[in-house]
mmCIF file of C-alpha atoms in Angstrom:
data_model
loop_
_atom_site.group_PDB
_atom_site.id
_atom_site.type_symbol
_atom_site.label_atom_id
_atom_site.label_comp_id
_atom_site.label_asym_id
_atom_site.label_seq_id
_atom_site.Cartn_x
_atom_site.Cartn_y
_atom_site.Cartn_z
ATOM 1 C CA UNK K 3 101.781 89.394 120.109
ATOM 2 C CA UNK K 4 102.120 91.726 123.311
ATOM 3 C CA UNK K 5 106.168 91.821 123.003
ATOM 4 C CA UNK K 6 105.433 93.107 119.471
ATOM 5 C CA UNK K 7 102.936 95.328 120.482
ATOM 6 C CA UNK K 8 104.751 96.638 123.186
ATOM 7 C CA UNK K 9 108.240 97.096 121.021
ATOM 8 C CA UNK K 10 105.786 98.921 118.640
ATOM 9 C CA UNK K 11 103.905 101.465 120.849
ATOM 10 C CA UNK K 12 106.092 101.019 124.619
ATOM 11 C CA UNK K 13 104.055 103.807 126.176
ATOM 12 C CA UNK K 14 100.898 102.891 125.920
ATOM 13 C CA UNK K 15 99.419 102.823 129.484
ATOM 14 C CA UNK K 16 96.336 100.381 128.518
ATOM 15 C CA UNK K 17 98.929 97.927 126.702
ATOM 16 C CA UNK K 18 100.619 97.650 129.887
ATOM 17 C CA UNK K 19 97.966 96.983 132.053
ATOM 18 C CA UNK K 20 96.248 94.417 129.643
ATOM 19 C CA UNK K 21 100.272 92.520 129.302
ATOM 20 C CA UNK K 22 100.418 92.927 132.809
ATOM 21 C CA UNK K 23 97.025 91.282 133.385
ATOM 22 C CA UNK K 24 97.860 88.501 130.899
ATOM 23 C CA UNK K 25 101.401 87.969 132.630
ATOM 24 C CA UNK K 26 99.767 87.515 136.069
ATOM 25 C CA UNK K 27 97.130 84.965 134.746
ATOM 26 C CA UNK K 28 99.665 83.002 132.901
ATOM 27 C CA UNK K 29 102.137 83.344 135.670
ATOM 28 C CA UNK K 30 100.305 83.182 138.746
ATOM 29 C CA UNK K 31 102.815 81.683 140.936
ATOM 30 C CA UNK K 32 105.899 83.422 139.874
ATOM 31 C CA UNK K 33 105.885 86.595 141.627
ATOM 32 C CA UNK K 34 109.379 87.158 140.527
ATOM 33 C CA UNK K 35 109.020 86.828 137.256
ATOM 34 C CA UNK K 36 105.577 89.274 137.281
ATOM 35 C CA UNK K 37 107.968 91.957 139.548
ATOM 36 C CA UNK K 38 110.307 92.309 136.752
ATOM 37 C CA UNK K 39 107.984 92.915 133.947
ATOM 38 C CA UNK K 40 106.174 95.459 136.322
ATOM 39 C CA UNK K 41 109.774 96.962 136.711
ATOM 40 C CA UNK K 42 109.907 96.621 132.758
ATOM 41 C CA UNK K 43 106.447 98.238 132.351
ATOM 42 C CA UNK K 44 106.691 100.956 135.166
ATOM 43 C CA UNK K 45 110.672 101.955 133.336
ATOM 44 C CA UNK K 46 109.330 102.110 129.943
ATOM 45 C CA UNK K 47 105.899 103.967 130.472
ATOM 46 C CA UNK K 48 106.091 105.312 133.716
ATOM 47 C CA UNK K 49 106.459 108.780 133.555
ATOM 48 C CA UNK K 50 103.326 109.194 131.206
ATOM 49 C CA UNK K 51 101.610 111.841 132.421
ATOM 50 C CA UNK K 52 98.034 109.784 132.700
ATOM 51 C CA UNK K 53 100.120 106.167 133.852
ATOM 52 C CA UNK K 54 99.138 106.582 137.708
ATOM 53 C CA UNK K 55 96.539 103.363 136.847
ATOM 54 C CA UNK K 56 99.554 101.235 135.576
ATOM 55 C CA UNK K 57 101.444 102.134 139.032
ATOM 56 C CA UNK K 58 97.672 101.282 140.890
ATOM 57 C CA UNK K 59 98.285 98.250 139.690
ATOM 58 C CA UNK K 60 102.006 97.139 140.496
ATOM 59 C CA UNK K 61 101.262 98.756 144.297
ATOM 60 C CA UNK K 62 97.762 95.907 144.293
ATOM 61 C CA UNK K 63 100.376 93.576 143.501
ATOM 62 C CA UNK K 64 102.752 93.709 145.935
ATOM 63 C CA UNK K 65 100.120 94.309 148.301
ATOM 64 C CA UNK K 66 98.561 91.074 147.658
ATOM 65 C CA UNK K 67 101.807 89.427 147.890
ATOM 66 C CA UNK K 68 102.408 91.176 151.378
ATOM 67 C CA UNK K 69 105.638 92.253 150.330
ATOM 68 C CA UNK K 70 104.720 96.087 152.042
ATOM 69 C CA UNK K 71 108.702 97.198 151.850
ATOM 70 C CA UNK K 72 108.547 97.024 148.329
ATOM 71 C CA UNK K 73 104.494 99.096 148.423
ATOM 72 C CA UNK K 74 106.554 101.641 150.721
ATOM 73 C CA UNK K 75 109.492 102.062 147.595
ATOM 74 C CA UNK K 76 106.987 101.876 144.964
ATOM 75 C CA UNK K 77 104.808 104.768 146.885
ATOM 76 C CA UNK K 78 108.152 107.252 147.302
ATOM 77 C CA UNK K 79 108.670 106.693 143.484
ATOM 78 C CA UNK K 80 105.150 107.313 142.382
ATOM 79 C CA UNK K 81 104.956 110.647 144.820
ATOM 80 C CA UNK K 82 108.316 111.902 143.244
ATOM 81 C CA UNK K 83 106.796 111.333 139.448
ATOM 82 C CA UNK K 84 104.212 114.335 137.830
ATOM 83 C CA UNK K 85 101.338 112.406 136.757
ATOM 84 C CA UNK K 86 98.093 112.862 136.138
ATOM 85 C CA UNK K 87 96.825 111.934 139.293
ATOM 86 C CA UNK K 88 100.112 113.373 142.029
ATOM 87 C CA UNK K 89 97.354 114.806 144.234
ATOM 88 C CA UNK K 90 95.485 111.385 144.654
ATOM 89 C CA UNK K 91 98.634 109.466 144.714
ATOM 90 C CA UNK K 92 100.114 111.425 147.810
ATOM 91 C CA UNK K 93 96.457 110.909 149.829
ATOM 92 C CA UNK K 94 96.644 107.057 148.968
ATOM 93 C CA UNK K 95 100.071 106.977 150.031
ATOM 94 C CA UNK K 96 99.215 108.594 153.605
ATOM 95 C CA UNK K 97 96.374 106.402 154.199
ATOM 96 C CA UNK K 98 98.934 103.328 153.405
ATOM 97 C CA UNK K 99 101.444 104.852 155.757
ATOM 98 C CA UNK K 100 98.556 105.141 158.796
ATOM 99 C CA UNK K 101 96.938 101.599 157.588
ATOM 100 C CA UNK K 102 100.466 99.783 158.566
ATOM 101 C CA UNK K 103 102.607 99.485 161.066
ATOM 102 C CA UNK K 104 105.819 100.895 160.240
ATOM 103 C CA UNK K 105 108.376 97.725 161.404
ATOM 104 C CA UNK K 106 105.716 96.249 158.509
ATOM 105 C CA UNK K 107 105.994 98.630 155.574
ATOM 106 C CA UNK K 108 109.943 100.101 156.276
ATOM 107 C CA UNK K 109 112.970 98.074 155.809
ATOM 108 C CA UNK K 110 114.700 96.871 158.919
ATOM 109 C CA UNK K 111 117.607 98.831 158.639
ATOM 110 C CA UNK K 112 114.898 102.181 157.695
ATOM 111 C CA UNK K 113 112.396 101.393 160.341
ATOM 112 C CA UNK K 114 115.811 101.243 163.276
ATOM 113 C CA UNK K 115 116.812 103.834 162.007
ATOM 114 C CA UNK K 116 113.475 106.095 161.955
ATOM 115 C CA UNK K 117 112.575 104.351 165.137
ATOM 116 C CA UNK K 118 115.969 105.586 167.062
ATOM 117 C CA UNK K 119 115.225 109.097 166.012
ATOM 118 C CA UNK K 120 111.711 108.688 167.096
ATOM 119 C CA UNK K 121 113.037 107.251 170.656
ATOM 120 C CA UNK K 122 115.475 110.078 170.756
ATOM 121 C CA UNK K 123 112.736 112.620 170.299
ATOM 122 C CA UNK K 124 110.430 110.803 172.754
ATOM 123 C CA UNK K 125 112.579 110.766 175.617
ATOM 124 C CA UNK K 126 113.528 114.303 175.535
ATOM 125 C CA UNK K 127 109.944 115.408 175.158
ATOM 126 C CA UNK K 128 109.512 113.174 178.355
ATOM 127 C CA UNK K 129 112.365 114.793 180.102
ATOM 128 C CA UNK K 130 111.135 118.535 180.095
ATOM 129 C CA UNK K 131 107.352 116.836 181.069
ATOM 130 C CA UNK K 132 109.052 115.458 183.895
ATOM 131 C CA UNK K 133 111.181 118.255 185.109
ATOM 132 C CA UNK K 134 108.188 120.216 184.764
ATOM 133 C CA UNK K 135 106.271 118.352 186.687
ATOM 134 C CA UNK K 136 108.854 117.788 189.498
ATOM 135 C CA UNK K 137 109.596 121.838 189.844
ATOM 136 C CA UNK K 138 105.936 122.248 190.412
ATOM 137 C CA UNK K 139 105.337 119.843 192.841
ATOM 138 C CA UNK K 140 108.589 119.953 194.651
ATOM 139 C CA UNK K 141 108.962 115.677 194.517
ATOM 140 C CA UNK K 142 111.904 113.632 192.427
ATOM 141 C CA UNK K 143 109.015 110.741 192.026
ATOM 142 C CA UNK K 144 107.924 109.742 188.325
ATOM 143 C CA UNK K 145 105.179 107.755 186.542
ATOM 144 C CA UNK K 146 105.709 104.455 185.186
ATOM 145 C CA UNK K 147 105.033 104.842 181.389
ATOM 146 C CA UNK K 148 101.955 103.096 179.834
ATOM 147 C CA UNK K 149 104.014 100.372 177.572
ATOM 148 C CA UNK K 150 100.539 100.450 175.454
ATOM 149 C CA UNK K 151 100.835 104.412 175.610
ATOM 150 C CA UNK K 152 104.269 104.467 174.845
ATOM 151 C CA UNK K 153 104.022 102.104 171.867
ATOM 152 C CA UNK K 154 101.133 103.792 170.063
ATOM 153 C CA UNK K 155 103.270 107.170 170.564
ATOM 154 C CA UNK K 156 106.261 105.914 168.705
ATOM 155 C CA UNK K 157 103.381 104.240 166.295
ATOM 156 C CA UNK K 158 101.940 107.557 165.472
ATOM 157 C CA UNK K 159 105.509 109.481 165.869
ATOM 158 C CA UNK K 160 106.773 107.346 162.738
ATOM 159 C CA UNK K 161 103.547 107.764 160.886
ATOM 160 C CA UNK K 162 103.877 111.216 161.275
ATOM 161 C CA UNK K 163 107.629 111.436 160.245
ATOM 162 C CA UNK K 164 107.335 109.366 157.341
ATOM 163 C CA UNK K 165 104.389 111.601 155.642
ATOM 164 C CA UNK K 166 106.136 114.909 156.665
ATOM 165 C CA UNK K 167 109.199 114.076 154.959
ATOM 166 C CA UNK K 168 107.670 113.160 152.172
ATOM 167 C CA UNK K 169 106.090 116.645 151.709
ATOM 168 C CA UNK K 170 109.155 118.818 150.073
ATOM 169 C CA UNK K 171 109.268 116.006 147.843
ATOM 170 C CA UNK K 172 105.478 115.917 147.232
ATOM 171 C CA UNK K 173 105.354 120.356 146.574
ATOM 172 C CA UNK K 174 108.152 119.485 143.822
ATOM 173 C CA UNK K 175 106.098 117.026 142.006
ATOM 174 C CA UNK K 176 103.415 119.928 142.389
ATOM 175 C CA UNK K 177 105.459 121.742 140.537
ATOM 176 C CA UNK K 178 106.710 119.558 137.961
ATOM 177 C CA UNK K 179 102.658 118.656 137.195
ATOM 178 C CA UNK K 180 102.370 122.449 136.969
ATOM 179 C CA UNK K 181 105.001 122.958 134.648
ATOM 180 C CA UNK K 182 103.926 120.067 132.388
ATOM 181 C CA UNK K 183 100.120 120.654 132.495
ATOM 182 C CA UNK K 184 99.931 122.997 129.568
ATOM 183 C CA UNK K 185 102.043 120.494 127.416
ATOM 184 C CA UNK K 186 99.909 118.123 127.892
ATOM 185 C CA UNK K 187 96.670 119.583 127.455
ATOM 186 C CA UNK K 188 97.639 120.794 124.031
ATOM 187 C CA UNK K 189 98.934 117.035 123.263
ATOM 188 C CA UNK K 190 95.332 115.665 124.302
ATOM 189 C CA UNK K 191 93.639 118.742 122.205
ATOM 190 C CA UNK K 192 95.377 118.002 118.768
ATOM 191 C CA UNK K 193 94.458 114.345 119.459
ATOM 192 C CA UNK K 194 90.654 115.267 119.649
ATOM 193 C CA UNK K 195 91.590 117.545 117.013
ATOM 194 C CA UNK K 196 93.234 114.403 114.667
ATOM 195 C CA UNK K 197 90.951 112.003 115.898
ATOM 196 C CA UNK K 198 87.531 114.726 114.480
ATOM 197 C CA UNK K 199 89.513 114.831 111.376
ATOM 198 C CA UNK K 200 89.844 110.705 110.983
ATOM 199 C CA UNK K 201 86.203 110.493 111.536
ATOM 200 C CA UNK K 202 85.146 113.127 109.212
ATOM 201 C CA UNK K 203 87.061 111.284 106.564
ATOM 202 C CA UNK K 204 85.432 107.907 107.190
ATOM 203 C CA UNK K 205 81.896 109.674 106.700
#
């Protein structure tokens, strides 16, 4: 019944979600199997202006299956689409980004790589501290860094990297939304227009 539904109206958002609900019931142990037909669901009504509850959904999932790698590619997919809710969709993605640690939600290879960078950046900052501090006081000695200190600063470093190169991307969907906001609100007027008209020919 839902493939034929589906086949016969593929983007509609609440189909989706209630397939998707029925899939996951039915299904509960094959995460797998559930992944793909969010990939199915997310490819054929994803870039509905008002799907952002269908893509709520498929980010719950993988959160409750831990899998945060995948949450991370879902998020930079969702941020990049103009839907109905971009604006909310960016602030849930920051709060995910400062909820996790980053070795958690990033792909080995990604989180080396945005970690070495991070490093990089660190230790130069720490260089011109310390040659500061050495000119003013006249003495070659240094501090020990705080391991603790020095963690949490490459913790928030990352955090702070991954949301502000996300923001170019974020101002584009901005102005994607923009562009496709008057489209859409005369698509949801003649609806209420059509659906007035239905009802004034069933009284």
């Amino acid at each position: 019944v839902f493939d034929r539904g589906l086949k016969a109206i593929p983007l509609s958002v609440d189909l989706w979600i209630h397939y998707m609900g029925y899939m996951k019931s039915a299904y509960p142990d094959d995460e797998d199997m559930i992944r793909e037909q969010f990939e199915r669901a997310v490819e054929a009504c994803g870039i509905e202006f008002r799907s952002d509850r269908l893509w709520d959904h498929y980010i719950k999932f993988e959160l409750e299956c831990k899998q945060y790698s995948r949450v991370t590619e879902i998020y930079e997919r969702l941020i990049a689409t103009p839907t109905h809710g971009f604006l909310n969709n960016f602030e849930c993605f920051k709060d995910y980004v400062k909820k996790y640690p980053k070795n958690k939600i990033l792909e080995a290879v990604k989180f080396l790589e945005l970690r070495k960078e991070v490093l990089a950046e660190i230790k130069e900052a720490d260089a011109k501290k310390t040659h500061g501090r050495k000119i003013d006081s006249g003495s070659d000695s240094d501090d020990m860094a705080d391991p603790i200190e020095q963690r949490t600063k490459e913790e928030n470093l990352m955090k702070e990297k991954m949301i502000s190169s996300r923001i170019a991307i974020h101002k584009h969907t901005a102005e994607m939304v923009a562009l496709r906001l008057p489209y859409e609100e005369m698509v949801s007027s003649t609806l209420i227009l059509l659906n007035i008209l239905n009802l004034k020919t069933l009284v």
